[in-house]
Coordinates of C-alpha atoms and ligand atoms in Angstrom, one line a residue:
M1 CA 68.3 52.5 -150.1
T2 CA 69.1 49.6 -147.7
V3 CA 70.0 50.5 -144.2
I4 CA 72.7 48.1 -143.0
Y5 CA 73.6 49.7 -139.7
N6 CA 71.5 52.0 -137.6
K7 CA 74.3 54.1 -136.3
I8 CA 77.9 54.2 -137.5
A9 CA 80.8 56.0 -135.9
L10 CA 83.8 57.1 -137.8
I11 CA 86.9 57.7 -135.7
G12 CA 89.3 60.0 -137.6
L13 CA 87.9 62.2 -140.4
G14 CA 90.4 62.1 -143.2
L15 CA 90.4 60.8 -146.8
I16 CA 89.1 57.4 -146.0
A17 CA 86.5 58.3 -143.4
G18 CA 85.3 61.2 -145.4
S19 CA 84.8 59.0 -148.5
M20 CA 83.0 56.5 -146.3
A21 CA 80.7 59.2 -145.0
H22 CA 79.9 60.4 -148.6
A23 CA 79.4 56.8 -149.9
T24 CA 77.3 55.8 -146.9
R25 CA 74.9 58.7 -147.6
R26 CA 74.9 58.0 -151.3
A27 CA 73.6 54.5 -150.8
G28 CA 71.6 55.2 -147.6
L29 CA 73.5 52.5 -145.7
A30 CA 73.0 54.0 -142.2
T31 CA 70.4 56.0 -140.3
Q32 CA 73.0 58.1 -138.6
I33 CA 76.7 58.8 -139.2
V34 CA 78.6 60.2 -136.3
G35 CA 82.2 61.3 -136.7
T36 CA 85.0 62.6 -134.5
A37 CA 88.6 63.7 -135.1
R38 CA 91.6 64.5 -132.8
S39 CA 91.8 68.2 -133.7
A40 CA 89.2 70.9 -133.2
E41 CA 90.2 72.2 -136.7
T42 CA 89.3 68.9 -138.5
R43 CA 86.1 68.6 -136.5
Q44 CA 85.2 72.2 -137.5
I45 CA 85.9 71.5 -141.2
A46 CA 83.8 68.3 -141.0
K47 CA 80.9 70.4 -139.6
D48 CA 81.3 73.1 -142.2
I49 CA 81.1 70.7 -145.1
N50 CA 78.3 68.7 -143.3
L51 CA 80.3 65.5 -143.6
C52 CA 78.4 63.6 -140.9
D53 CA 75.0 63.9 -139.1
Q54 CA 76.8 64.6 -135.9
I55 CA 80.4 65.5 -134.9
T56 CA 81.4 64.8 -131.4
E57 CA 84.4 66.2 -129.4
T58 CA 85.5 62.8 -128.2
A59 CA 85.7 59.3 -129.6
A60 CA 84.0 58.0 -126.4
E61 CA 80.9 60.1 -127.2
A62 CA 81.0 59.1 -130.9
V63 CA 80.8 55.3 -130.3
K64 CA 77.9 55.6 -127.8
D65 CA 75.1 53.3 -129.2
A66 CA 76.9 52.8 -132.5
D67 CA 76.3 49.5 -134.2
L68 CA 79.5 49.9 -136.3
V69 CA 82.6 51.7 -135.2
V70 CA 85.3 52.2 -137.9
L71 CA 88.9 53.2 -136.8
C72 CA 90.1 55.6 -139.6
V73 CA 93.2 56.9 -138.0
P74 CA 96.9 56.1 -138.7
I75 CA 97.9 52.5 -137.6
G76 CA 100.2 53.8 -134.8
A77 CA 97.2 55.6 -133.2
M78 CA 94.8 52.7 -133.2
E79 CA 95.8 51.2 -129.8
A80 CA 95.3 54.5 -128.0
V81 CA 92.0 55.1 -129.7
M82 CA 90.8 51.6 -128.9
K83 CA 91.7 52.0 -125.2
D84 CA 89.7 55.2 -125.2
I85 CA 86.6 53.9 -126.7
A86 CA 86.5 50.3 -125.3
P87 CA 84.5 51.1 -122.1
H88 CA 81.9 53.0 -124.2
L89 CA 81.1 50.5 -126.9
K90 CA 77.6 49.1 -127.2
P91 CA 77.2 45.4 -126.4
G92 CA 76.9 43.6 -129.7
A93 CA 78.7 46.3 -131.7
V94 CA 81.2 45.6 -134.4
V95 CA 84.5 47.5 -134.4
S96 CA 86.3 47.6 -137.7
D97 CA 89.2 49.6 -139.2
V98 CA 90.6 50.7 -142.5
G99 CA 94.3 50.3 -141.8
S100 CA 96.7 49.2 -144.6
V101 CA 98.4 46.6 -142.3
K102 CA 96.4 44.0 -140.5
R103 CA 98.6 42.0 -137.9
A104 CA 99.7 45.2 -136.2
V105 CA 96.1 46.5 -136.0
F106 CA 94.9 43.2 -134.5
E107 CA 97.7 43.3 -131.9
A108 CA 96.7 46.8 -131.0
V109 CA 93.0 46.3 -130.9
M110 CA 92.2 42.8 -129.7
P111 CA 93.6 43.1 -126.1
Q112 CA 91.3 46.1 -125.5
L113 CA 88.2 44.5 -127.0
P114 CA 85.3 44.0 -124.6
E115 CA 83.9 40.4 -124.7
N116 CA 80.5 41.3 -126.2
V117 CA 82.0 43.3 -129.1
T118 CA 83.3 41.8 -132.4
F119 CA 86.4 43.0 -134.3
I120 CA 86.5 42.5 -138.1
G121 CA 89.4 44.2 -139.9
G122 CA 88.8 46.0 -143.2
H123 CA 91.2 47.5 -145.8
P124 CA 89.8 49.4 -148.8
M125 CA 92.4 49.1 -151.5
A126 CA 91.7 52.6 -152.7
G127 CA 93.2 56.0 -152.0
T128 CA 94.7 59.1 -153.3
E129 CA 97.7 61.2 -152.2
H130 CA 95.4 63.7 -150.5
S131 CA 94.5 63.8 -146.8
G132 CA 92.0 65.4 -144.5
P133 CA 88.2 65.7 -144.4
R134 CA 87.9 67.8 -147.5
S135 CA 89.7 65.1 -149.6
G136 CA 86.9 62.5 -149.3
F137 CA 84.6 61.7 -152.2
A138 CA 81.7 59.2 -152.6
E139 CA 83.2 57.4 -155.6
L140 CA 86.6 56.5 -154.0
F141 CA 85.6 52.8 -153.4
D142 CA 83.7 52.2 -156.6
D143 CA 84.9 48.9 -158.2
R144 CA 87.9 48.8 -155.9
W145 CA 88.7 45.9 -153.6
C146 CA 88.0 45.9 -149.9
L147 CA 89.8 43.2 -148.0
I148 CA 87.9 41.8 -145.1
V149 CA 89.9 40.2 -142.3
P150 CA 87.7 38.7 -139.6
S151 CA 89.1 38.0 -136.1
E152 CA 89.1 34.3 -135.0
G153 CA 85.6 33.1 -134.3
A154 CA 83.9 36.3 -135.5
D155 CA 80.2 35.8 -136.0
A156 CA 79.5 34.9 -139.7
D157 CA 76.5 37.1 -139.9
A158 CA 78.5 40.1 -138.6
V159 CA 81.2 39.4 -141.2
Q160 CA 78.5 39.2 -144.0
R161 CA 77.0 42.4 -142.8
L162 CA 80.2 44.3 -142.9
T163 CA 80.9 42.8 -146.4
D164 CA 77.4 44.0 -147.5
F165 CA 78.2 47.4 -146.1
W166 CA 81.5 47.7 -148.1
G167 CA 79.6 46.3 -151.2
G168 CA 77.1 49.2 -150.6
L169 CA 80.0 51.7 -150.5
G170 CA 80.9 50.5 -154.0
S171 CA 83.6 47.9 -153.3
K172 CA 84.3 44.4 -154.4
C173 CA 85.1 42.4 -151.3
A174 CA 87.4 39.4 -150.6
Q175 CA 88.2 37.7 -147.3
M176 CA 91.8 37.2 -146.3
E177 CA 93.8 35.9 -143.3
M178 CA 95.8 38.7 -141.7
D179 CA 99.4 37.6 -142.5
H180 CA 98.5 36.7 -146.0
H181 CA 96.9 40.2 -146.3
D182 CA 100.2 41.8 -145.0
L183 CA 102.3 39.9 -147.5
V184 CA 100.0 40.7 -150.5
C185 CA 99.9 44.3 -149.6
A186 CA 103.7 44.4 -149.2
V187 CA 103.9 43.3 -152.8
V188 CA 101.2 45.3 -154.4
S189 CA 101.3 48.5 -152.4
H190 CA 103.9 49.0 -149.6
T191 CA 107.1 48.1 -151.5
P192 CA 106.1 50.0 -154.6
H193 CA 105.5 53.1 -152.4
L194 CA 108.9 52.7 -150.8
I195 CA 110.5 52.4 -154.3
A196 CA 108.6 55.6 -155.4
Y197 CA 109.8 57.5 -152.3
T198 CA 113.3 56.4 -153.1
M199 CA 113.2 57.2 -156.8
V200 CA 111.8 60.7 -156.1
G201 CA 114.5 61.2 -153.4
V202 CA 117.2 60.2 -155.9
A203 CA 115.8 62.6 -158.4
D204 CA 115.7 65.4 -155.8
D205 CA 119.4 64.8 -155.1
L206 CA 120.0 64.9 -158.8
A207 CA 117.9 68.1 -159.2
R208 CA 120.5 69.9 -157.1
V209 CA 123.0 69.1 -159.8
T210 CA 120.8 69.6 -162.8
E211 CA 118.8 72.6 -161.6
S212 CA 115.2 72.2 -162.6
E213 CA 115.6 69.7 -165.4
V214 CA 114.1 66.9 -163.3
V215 CA 110.9 68.9 -163.0
N216 CA 110.8 70.4 -166.5
F217 CA 111.4 67.2 -168.4
S218 CA 109.7 64.8 -166.0
A219 CA 108.2 62.0 -168.1
A220 CA 105.1 59.9 -167.3
G221 CA 107.0 57.2 -165.4
F222 CA 108.6 59.7 -163.0
R223 CA 105.5 61.8 -162.6
D224 CA 103.6 58.7 -161.5
F225 CA 106.3 58.1 -158.9
T226 CA 106.0 61.7 -157.6
R227 CA 102.2 61.2 -157.2
I228 CA 102.8 58.1 -155.1
A229 CA 105.6 59.8 -153.2
A230 CA 103.3 62.7 -152.2
S231 CA 101.3 60.3 -150.0
D232 CA 100.8 61.1 -146.4
P233 CA 104.1 60.8 -144.4
T234 CA 102.5 59.8 -141.1
M235 CA 100.4 57.0 -142.7
W236 CA 103.3 55.6 -144.7
R237 CA 105.7 55.8 -141.8
D238 CA 103.2 53.7 -139.8
V239 CA 102.7 51.2 -142.7
F240 CA 106.4 50.4 -142.9
L241 CA 107.0 50.3 -139.1
S242 CA 104.0 47.9 -138.7
N243 CA 104.6 45.7 -141.8
K244 CA 108.3 45.3 -141.2
D245 CA 108.7 41.6 -141.9
A246 CA 106.7 41.4 -145.1
T247 CA 108.1 44.6 -146.6
L248 CA 111.7 43.5 -145.8
E249 CA 111.1 40.1 -147.4
I250 CA 109.8 41.7 -150.6
L251 CA 112.5 44.4 -150.6
G252 CA 115.1 41.6 -150.4
R253 CA 113.6 39.9 -153.4
F254 CA 113.4 43.2 -155.2
T255 CA 117.1 43.9 -154.6
E256 CA 118.1 40.5 -156.0
E257 CA 116.1 41.1 -159.2
L258 CA 117.5 44.6 -159.4
F259 CA 121.1 43.3 -159.2
A260 CA 120.3 40.7 -161.9
L261 CA 119.0 43.4 -164.2
Q262 CA 122.0 45.6 -163.4
R263 CA 124.3 42.7 -164.3
A264 CA 122.4 42.1 -167.6
I265 CA 122.8 45.8 -168.5
R266 CA 126.5 45.8 -167.6
Q267 CA 127.1 42.6 -169.6
G268 CA 124.9 43.7 -172.5
D269 CA 122.6 40.7 -172.0
G270 CA 119.7 42.0 -174.1
D271 CA 117.9 38.6 -174.1
H272 CA 117.6 38.7 -170.3
L273 CA 116.2 42.3 -170.4
H274 CA 113.8 41.5 -173.2
D275 CA 112.5 38.3 -171.5
Y276 CA 112.0 40.1 -168.2
F277 CA 110.2 43.1 -169.8
T278 CA 108.0 40.6 -171.8
R279 CA 107.0 38.9 -168.6
T280 CA 106.1 42.2 -166.8
R281 CA 104.2 43.5 -169.8
A282 CA 101.9 40.5 -169.5
I283 CA 101.2 41.4 -165.9
R284 CA 100.1 44.9 -167.0
R285 CA 97.7 43.3 -169.5
G286 CA 96.3 41.1 -166.8
I287 CA 95.6 44.1 -164.6
I288 CA 93.8 45.9 -167.4
E289 CA 91.8 42.8 -168.2
A290 CA 90.8 42.5 -164.5
G291 CA 89.4 46.1 -164.7
Q292 CA 92.0 47.4 -162.3
D293 CA 93.3 50.1 -164.5
T294 CA 92.8 51.8 -167.9
D295 CA 94.7 51.2 -171.1
A296 CA 93.6 54.7 -172.4
P297 CA 96.5 56.6 -173.9
N298 CA 98.6 58.4 -171.4
F299 CA 97.0 56.4 -168.6
G300 CA 93.7 58.2 -169.1
R301 CA 95.2 61.7 -168.3
A302 CA 93.2 64.6 -169.7
S303 CA 96.1 66.1 -171.6
A304 CA 99.4 64.9 -172.8
P305 CA 102.5 66.2 -171.0
K306 CA 104.6 68.9 -172.8
S307 CA 107.7 67.4 -174.2
Ligands
NAP1 P1 94.1 61.2 -143.2 O1 93.4 61.8 -144.3 O2 95.5 61.8 -142.8 O3 93.2 61.3 -141.8 C1 93.7 60.8 -140.6 C2 92.7 61.1 -139.5 O4 93.2 60.5 -138.3 C3 92.5 62.5 -139.2 O5 91.2 62.8 -138.8 C4 93.5 62.8 -138.0 O6 93.0 63.7 -137.1 C5 93.4 61.4 -137.3 N1 94.6 61.2 -136.5 C6 95.9 61.3 -136.9 N2 96.7 61.0 -136.0 C7 96.0 60.7 -134.9 C8 96.3 60.3 -133.6 N3 97.5 60.1 -133.2 N4 95.2 60.0 -132.7 C9 94.0 60.2 -133.1 N5 93.6 60.6 -134.4 C10 94.6 60.8 -135.3 O7 94.3 59.6 -143.3 P2 93.6 58.6 -144.3 O8 94.3 58.6 -145.6 O9 92.1 58.7 -144.2 O10 94.1 57.2 -143.6 C11 93.4 56.7 -142.4 C12 93.7 55.2 -142.4 O11 93.3 54.6 -143.6 C13 95.1 54.8 -142.1 O12 95.2 53.8 -141.1 C14 95.6 54.3 -143.5 O13 96.5 53.2 -143.3 C15 94.3 53.7 -144.1 N6 94.3 53.8 -145.6 C16 94.7 54.9 -146.2 C17 94.7 54.8 -147.6 C18 95.1 56.0 -148.4 O14 95.5 55.9 -149.6 N7 95.1 57.2 -147.9 C19 94.2 53.7 -148.3 C20 93.7 52.6 -147.6 C21 93.8 52.6 -146.2 P3 93.3 65.3 -137.3 O15 92.9 65.7 -138.7 O16 92.5 66.0 -136.3 O17 94.8 65.4 -137.1

């Protein structure tokens, strides 16, 4: 048990904050965890499941005397939350966030930041399709990356402390510049989500034609898309609206590649398809070798799907 911060305040009590609370307790990283959420319902659930040591009605109360404040709300809500808490932050405190996009968060937060408070962005590359305070669990961050994005001139000790904190939550940490972060995440997370949303939408249109066949015969590839496409609509709306440039850049490239594959299929160019799939197969092997996924049969699912 190594206490890294005396008091931490979690603003928003959903999947990410809930998991942070569990993992903080598991490792004894804070003396006190205070949490708050927008709705009375979420605050009551958090109390019922004893998620934090204290649940406050307002964010302003939660951040009082906190050494670390983490914004765990949708990106579109961060500016208003920051305005709310700014006058109540303890001098010397660190404010961080868990948003999936970084430039937009910096633009929302930095203008409100008091002079004696440091902002250091954070982004745990871990999640599920579930939301709300009951969905959190202590193992969510284990062996998953957390990207740390310090603001310009942020104190090196404060950055190290936050890195140690995420290490204590189970994560592997890497530092990144904000625009690079947003481009990387557009490639590995945001655009794949958009494609999954689209594919499931297309299948839904098709389902109206083919009754329930899309559901009954759904194979592993499609089922994986449906899991991703069940992700929280508010969170993902905000991700695309706030990472517009990088997502559009990657979508443009995606469309070009898709057209090339479409042409290869039309022209019967098997070599093109084979070469392409050989290249992508190597990427999958690299991901497994890096410990980022399992090569267990059926992606480690407990039981094989009915066919
Ligand atoms: P979540 O489970 O939906 O929880 C969101 C929390 O934010 C709830 O407590 C909600 O309060 C509160 N909230 C929502 N809108 C708000 C508003 N306008 N003003 C104030 N509070 C508001 O979300 P989550 O999955 O934990 O995501 C939180 C953040 O983590 C997002 O910025 C997201 O980009 C980032 N993130 C998510 C994942 C993921 O896979 N889920 C992964 C990495 C990073 P009520 O319950 O009272 O409505």
